[in-house]
mmCIF file with all atom_site columns, C-alpha atoms in Angstrom:
data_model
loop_
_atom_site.group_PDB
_atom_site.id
_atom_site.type_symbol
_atom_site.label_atom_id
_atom_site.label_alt_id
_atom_site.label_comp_id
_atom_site.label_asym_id
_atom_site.label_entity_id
_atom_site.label_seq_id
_atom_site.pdbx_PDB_ins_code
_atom_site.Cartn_x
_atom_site.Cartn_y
_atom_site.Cartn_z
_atom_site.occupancy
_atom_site.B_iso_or_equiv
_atom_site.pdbx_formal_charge
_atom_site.auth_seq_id
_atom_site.auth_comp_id
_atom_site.auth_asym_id
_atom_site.auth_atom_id
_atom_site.pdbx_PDB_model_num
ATOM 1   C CA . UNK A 1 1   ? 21.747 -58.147 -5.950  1.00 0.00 ? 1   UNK A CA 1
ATOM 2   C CA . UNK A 1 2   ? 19.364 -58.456 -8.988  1.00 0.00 ? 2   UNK A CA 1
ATOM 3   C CA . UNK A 1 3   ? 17.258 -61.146 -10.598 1.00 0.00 ? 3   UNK A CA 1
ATOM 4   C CA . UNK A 1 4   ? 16.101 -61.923 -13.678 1.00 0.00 ? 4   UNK A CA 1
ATOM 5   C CA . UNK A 1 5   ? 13.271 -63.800 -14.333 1.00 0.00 ? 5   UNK A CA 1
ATOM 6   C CA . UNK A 1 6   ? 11.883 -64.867 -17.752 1.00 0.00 ? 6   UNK A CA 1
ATOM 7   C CA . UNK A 1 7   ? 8.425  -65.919 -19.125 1.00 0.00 ? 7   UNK A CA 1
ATOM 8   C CA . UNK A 1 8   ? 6.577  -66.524 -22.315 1.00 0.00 ? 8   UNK A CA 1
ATOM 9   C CA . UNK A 1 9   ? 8.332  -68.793 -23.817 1.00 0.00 ? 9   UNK A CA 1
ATOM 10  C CA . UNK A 1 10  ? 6.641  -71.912 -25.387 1.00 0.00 ? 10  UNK A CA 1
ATOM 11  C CA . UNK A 1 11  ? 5.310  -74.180 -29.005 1.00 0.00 ? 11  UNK A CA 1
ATOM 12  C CA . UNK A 1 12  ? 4.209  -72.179 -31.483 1.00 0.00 ? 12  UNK A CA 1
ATOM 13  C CA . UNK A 1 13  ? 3.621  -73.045 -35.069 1.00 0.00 ? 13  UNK A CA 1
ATOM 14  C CA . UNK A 1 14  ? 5.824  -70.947 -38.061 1.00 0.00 ? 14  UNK A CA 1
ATOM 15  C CA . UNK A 1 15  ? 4.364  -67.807 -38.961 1.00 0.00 ? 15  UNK A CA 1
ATOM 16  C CA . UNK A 1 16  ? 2.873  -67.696 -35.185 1.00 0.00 ? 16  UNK A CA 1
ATOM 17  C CA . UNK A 1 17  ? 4.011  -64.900 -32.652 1.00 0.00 ? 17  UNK A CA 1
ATOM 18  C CA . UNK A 1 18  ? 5.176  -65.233 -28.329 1.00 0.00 ? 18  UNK A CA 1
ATOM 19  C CA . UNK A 1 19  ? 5.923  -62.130 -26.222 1.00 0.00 ? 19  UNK A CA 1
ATOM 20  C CA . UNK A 1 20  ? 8.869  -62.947 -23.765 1.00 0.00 ? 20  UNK A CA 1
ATOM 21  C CA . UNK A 1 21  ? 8.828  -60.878 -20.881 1.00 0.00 ? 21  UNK A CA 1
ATOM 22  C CA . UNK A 1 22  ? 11.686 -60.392 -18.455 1.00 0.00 ? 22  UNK A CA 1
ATOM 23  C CA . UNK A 1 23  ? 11.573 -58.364 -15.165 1.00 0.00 ? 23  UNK A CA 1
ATOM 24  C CA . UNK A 1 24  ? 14.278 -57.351 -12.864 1.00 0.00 ? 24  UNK A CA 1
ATOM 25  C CA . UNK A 1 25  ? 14.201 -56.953 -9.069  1.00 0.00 ? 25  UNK A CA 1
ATOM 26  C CA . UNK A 1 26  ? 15.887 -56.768 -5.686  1.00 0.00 ? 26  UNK A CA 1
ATOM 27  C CA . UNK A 1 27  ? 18.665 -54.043 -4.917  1.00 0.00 ? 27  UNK A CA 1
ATOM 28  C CA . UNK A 1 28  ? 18.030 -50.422 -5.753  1.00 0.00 ? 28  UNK A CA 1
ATOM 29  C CA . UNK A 1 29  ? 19.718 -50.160 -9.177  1.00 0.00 ? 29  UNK A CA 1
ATOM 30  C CA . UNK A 1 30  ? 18.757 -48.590 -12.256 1.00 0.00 ? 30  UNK A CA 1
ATOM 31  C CA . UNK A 1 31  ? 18.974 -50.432 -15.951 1.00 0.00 ? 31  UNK A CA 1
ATOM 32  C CA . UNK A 1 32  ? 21.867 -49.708 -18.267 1.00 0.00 ? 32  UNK A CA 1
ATOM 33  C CA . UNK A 1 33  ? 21.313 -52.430 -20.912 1.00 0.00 ? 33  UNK A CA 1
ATOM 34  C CA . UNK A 1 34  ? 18.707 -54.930 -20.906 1.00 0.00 ? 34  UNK A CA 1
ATOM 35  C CA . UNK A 1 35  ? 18.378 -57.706 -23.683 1.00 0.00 ? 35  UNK A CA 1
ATOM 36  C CA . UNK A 1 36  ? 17.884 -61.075 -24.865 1.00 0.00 ? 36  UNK A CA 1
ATOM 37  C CA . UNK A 1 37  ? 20.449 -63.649 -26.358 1.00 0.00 ? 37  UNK A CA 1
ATOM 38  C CA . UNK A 1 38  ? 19.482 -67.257 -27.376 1.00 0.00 ? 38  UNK A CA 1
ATOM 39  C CA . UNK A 1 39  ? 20.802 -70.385 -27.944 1.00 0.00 ? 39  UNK A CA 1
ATOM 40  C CA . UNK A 1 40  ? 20.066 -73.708 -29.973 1.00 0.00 ? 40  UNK A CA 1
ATOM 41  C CA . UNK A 1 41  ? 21.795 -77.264 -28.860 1.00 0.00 ? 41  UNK A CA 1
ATOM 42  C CA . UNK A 1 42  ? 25.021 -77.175 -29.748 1.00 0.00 ? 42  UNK A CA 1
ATOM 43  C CA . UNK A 1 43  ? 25.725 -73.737 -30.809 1.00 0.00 ? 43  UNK A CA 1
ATOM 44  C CA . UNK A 1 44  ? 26.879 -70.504 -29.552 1.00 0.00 ? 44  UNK A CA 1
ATOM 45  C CA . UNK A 1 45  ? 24.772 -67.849 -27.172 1.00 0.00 ? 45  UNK A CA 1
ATOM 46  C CA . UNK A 1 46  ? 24.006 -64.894 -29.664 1.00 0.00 ? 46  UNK A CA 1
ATOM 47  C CA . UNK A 1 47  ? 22.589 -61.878 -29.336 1.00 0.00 ? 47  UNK A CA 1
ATOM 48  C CA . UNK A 1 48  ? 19.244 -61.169 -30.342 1.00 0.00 ? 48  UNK A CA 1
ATOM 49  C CA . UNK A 1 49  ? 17.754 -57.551 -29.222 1.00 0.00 ? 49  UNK A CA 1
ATOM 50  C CA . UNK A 1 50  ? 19.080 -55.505 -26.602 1.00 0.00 ? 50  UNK A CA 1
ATOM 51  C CA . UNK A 1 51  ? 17.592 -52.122 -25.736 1.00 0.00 ? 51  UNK A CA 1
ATOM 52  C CA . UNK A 1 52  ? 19.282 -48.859 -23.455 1.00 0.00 ? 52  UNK A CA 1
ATOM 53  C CA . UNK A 1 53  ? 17.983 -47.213 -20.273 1.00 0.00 ? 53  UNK A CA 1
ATOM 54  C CA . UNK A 1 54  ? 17.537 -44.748 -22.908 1.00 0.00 ? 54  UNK A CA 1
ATOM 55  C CA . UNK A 1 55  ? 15.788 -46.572 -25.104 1.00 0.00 ? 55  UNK A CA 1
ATOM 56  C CA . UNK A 1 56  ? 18.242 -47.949 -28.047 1.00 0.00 ? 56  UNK A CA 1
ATOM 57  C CA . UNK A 1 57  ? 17.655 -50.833 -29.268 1.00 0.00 ? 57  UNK A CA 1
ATOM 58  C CA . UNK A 1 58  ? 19.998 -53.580 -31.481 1.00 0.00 ? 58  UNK A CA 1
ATOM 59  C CA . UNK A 1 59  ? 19.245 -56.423 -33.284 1.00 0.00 ? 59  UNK A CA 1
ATOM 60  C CA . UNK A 1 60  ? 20.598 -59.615 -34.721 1.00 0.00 ? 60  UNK A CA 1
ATOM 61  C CA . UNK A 1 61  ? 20.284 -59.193 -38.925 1.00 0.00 ? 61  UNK A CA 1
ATOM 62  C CA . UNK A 1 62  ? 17.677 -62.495 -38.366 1.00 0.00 ? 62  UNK A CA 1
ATOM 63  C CA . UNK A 1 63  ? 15.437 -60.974 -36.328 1.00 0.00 ? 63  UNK A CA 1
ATOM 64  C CA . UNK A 1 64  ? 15.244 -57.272 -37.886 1.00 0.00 ? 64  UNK A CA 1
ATOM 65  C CA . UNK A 1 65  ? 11.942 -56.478 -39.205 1.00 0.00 ? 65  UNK A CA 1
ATOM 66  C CA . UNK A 1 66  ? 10.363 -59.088 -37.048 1.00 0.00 ? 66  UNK A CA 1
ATOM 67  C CA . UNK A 1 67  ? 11.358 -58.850 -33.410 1.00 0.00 ? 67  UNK A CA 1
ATOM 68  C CA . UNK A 1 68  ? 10.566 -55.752 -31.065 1.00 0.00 ? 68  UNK A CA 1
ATOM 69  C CA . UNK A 1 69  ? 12.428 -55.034 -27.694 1.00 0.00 ? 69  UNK A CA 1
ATOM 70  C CA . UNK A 1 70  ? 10.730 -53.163 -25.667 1.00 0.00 ? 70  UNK A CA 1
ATOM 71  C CA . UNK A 1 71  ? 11.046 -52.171 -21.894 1.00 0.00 ? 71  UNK A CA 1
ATOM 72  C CA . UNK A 1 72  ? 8.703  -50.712 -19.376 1.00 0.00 ? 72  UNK A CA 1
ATOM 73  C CA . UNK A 1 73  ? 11.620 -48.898 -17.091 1.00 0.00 ? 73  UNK A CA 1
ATOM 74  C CA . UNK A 1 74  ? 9.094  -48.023 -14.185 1.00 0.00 ? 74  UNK A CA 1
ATOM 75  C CA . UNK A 1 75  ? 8.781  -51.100 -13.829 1.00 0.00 ? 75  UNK A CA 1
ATOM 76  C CA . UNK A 1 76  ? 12.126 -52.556 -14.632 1.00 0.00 ? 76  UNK A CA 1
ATOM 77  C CA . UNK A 1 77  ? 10.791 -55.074 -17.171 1.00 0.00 ? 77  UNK A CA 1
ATOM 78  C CA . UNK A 1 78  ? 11.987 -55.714 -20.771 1.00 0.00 ? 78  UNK A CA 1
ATOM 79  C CA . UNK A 1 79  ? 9.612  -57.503 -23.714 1.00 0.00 ? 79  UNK A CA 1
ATOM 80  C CA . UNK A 1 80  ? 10.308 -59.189 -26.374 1.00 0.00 ? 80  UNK A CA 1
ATOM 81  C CA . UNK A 1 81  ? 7.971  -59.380 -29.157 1.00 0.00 ? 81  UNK A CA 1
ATOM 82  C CA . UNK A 1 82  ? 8.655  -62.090 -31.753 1.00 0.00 ? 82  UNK A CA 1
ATOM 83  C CA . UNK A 1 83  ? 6.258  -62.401 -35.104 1.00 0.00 ? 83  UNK A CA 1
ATOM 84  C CA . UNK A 1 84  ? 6.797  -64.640 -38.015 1.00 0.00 ? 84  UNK A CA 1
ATOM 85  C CA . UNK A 1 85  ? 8.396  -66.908 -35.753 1.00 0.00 ? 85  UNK A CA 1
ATOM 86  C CA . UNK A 1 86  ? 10.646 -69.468 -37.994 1.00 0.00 ? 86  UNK A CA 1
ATOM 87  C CA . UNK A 1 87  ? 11.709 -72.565 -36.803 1.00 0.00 ? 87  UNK A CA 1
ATOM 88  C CA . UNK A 1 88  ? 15.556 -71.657 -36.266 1.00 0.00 ? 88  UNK A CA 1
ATOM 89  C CA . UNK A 1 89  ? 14.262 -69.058 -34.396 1.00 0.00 ? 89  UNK A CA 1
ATOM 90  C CA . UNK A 1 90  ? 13.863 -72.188 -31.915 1.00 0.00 ? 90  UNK A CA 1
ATOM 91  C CA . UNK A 1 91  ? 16.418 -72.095 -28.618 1.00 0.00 ? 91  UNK A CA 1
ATOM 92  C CA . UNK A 1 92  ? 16.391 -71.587 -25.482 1.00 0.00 ? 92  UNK A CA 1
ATOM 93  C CA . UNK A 1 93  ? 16.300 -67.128 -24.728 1.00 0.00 ? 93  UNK A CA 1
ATOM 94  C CA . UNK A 1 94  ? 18.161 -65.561 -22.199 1.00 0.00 ? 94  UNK A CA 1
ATOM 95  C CA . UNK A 1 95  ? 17.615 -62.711 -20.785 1.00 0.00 ? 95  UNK A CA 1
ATOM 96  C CA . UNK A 1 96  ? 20.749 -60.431 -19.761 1.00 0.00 ? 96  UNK A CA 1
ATOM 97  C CA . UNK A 1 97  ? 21.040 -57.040 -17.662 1.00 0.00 ? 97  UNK A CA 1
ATOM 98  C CA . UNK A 1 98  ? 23.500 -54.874 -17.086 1.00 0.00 ? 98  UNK A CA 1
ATOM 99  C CA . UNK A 1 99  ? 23.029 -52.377 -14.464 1.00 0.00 ? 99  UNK A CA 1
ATOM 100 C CA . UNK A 1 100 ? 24.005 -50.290 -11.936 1.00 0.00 ? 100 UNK A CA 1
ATOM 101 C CA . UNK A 1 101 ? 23.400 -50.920 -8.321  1.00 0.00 ? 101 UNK A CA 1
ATOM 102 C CA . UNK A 1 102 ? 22.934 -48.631 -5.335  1.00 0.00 ? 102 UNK A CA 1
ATOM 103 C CA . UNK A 1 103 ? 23.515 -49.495 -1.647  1.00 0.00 ? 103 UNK A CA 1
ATOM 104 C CA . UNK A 1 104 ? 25.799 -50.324 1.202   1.00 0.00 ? 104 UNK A CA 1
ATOM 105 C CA . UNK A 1 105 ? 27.185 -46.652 0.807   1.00 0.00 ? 105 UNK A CA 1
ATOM 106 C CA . UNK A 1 106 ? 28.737 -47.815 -2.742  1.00 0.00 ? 106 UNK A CA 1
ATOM 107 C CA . UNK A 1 107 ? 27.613 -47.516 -6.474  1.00 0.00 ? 107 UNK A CA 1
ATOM 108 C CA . UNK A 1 108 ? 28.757 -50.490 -8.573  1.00 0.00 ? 108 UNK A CA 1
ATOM 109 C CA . UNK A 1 109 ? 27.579 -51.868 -12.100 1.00 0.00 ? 109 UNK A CA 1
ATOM 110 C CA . UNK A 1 110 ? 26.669 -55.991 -12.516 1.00 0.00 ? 110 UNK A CA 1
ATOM 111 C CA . UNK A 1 111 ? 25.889 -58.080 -15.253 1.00 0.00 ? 111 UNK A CA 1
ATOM 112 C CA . UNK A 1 112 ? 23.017 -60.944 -14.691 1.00 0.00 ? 112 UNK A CA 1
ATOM 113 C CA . UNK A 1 113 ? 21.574 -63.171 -16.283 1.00 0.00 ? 113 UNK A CA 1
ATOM 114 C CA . UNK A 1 114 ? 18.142 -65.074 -16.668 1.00 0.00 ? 114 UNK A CA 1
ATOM 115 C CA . UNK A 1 115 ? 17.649 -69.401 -16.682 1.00 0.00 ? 115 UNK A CA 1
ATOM 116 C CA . UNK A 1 116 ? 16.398 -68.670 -19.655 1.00 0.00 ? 116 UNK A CA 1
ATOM 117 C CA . UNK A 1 117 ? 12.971 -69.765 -21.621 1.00 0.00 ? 117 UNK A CA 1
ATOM 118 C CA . UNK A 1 118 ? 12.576 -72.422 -24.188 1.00 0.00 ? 118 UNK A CA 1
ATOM 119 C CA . UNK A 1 119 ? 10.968 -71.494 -27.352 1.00 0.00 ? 119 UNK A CA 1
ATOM 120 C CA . UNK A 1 120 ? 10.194 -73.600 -29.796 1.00 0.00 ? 120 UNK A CA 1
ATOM 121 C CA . UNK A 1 121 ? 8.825  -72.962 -33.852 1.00 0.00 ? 121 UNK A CA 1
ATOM 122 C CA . UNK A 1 122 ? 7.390  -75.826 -35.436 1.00 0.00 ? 122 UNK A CA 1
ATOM 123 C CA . UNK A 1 123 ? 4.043  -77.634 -36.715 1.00 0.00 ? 123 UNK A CA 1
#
């Protein structure tokens, strides 16, 4: 199996920056996709950066130009950078993984995902 756990999250005023960080452990596995989604009350989950074992990365258009994903694969650990934070950029992030897992004699692939981290833009 494989867990996600986030941190970073927090207040922070508009125009001010967070790093979210997310690592992955347990099972042997190795990291197809790693990202981050978010959600605000009463809305949808949406994507906001998602970056390849090989190092791809998407964004959501509202984020481009702002937001960095990063990850450290060594250590199995994806980053978020967020400047010129806005207050809709306010929800709770998620961080999701898909990857492939090695053990008990089998090779399968698995989704997971984070409890997520509440950030929160404004004065």
């Amino acid at each position: 199996q494989v867990r996600l756990e986030e941190s970073g999250g927090g207040l922070v005023q508009p125009g001010g920056s967070l790093r979210l960080s997310c690592t992955a452990s347990g099972s042997t596995f190795t990291i197809n996709t790693m990202g981050w989604y978010r959600q605000a009350p009463g809305k949808q989950r949406d994507l906001v950066a998602v970056i390849t074992g090989g190092g791809s990365t998407n964004y959501a258009d509202s984020v481009k130009g702002r937001f960095t994903v990063s990850a450290d694969n060594a250590e199995k650990t994806v980053y978020l950078q967020m400047n010129s934070l806005k207050p809709e950029d306010t929800a709770v992030y998620y961080c999701n993984g898909d990857f492939t897992l090695y053990g008990y004699g089998s090779v399968r692939t698995l989704e997971v995902w984070g409890r997520g981290t509440q950030v929160t833009v404004n004065s």
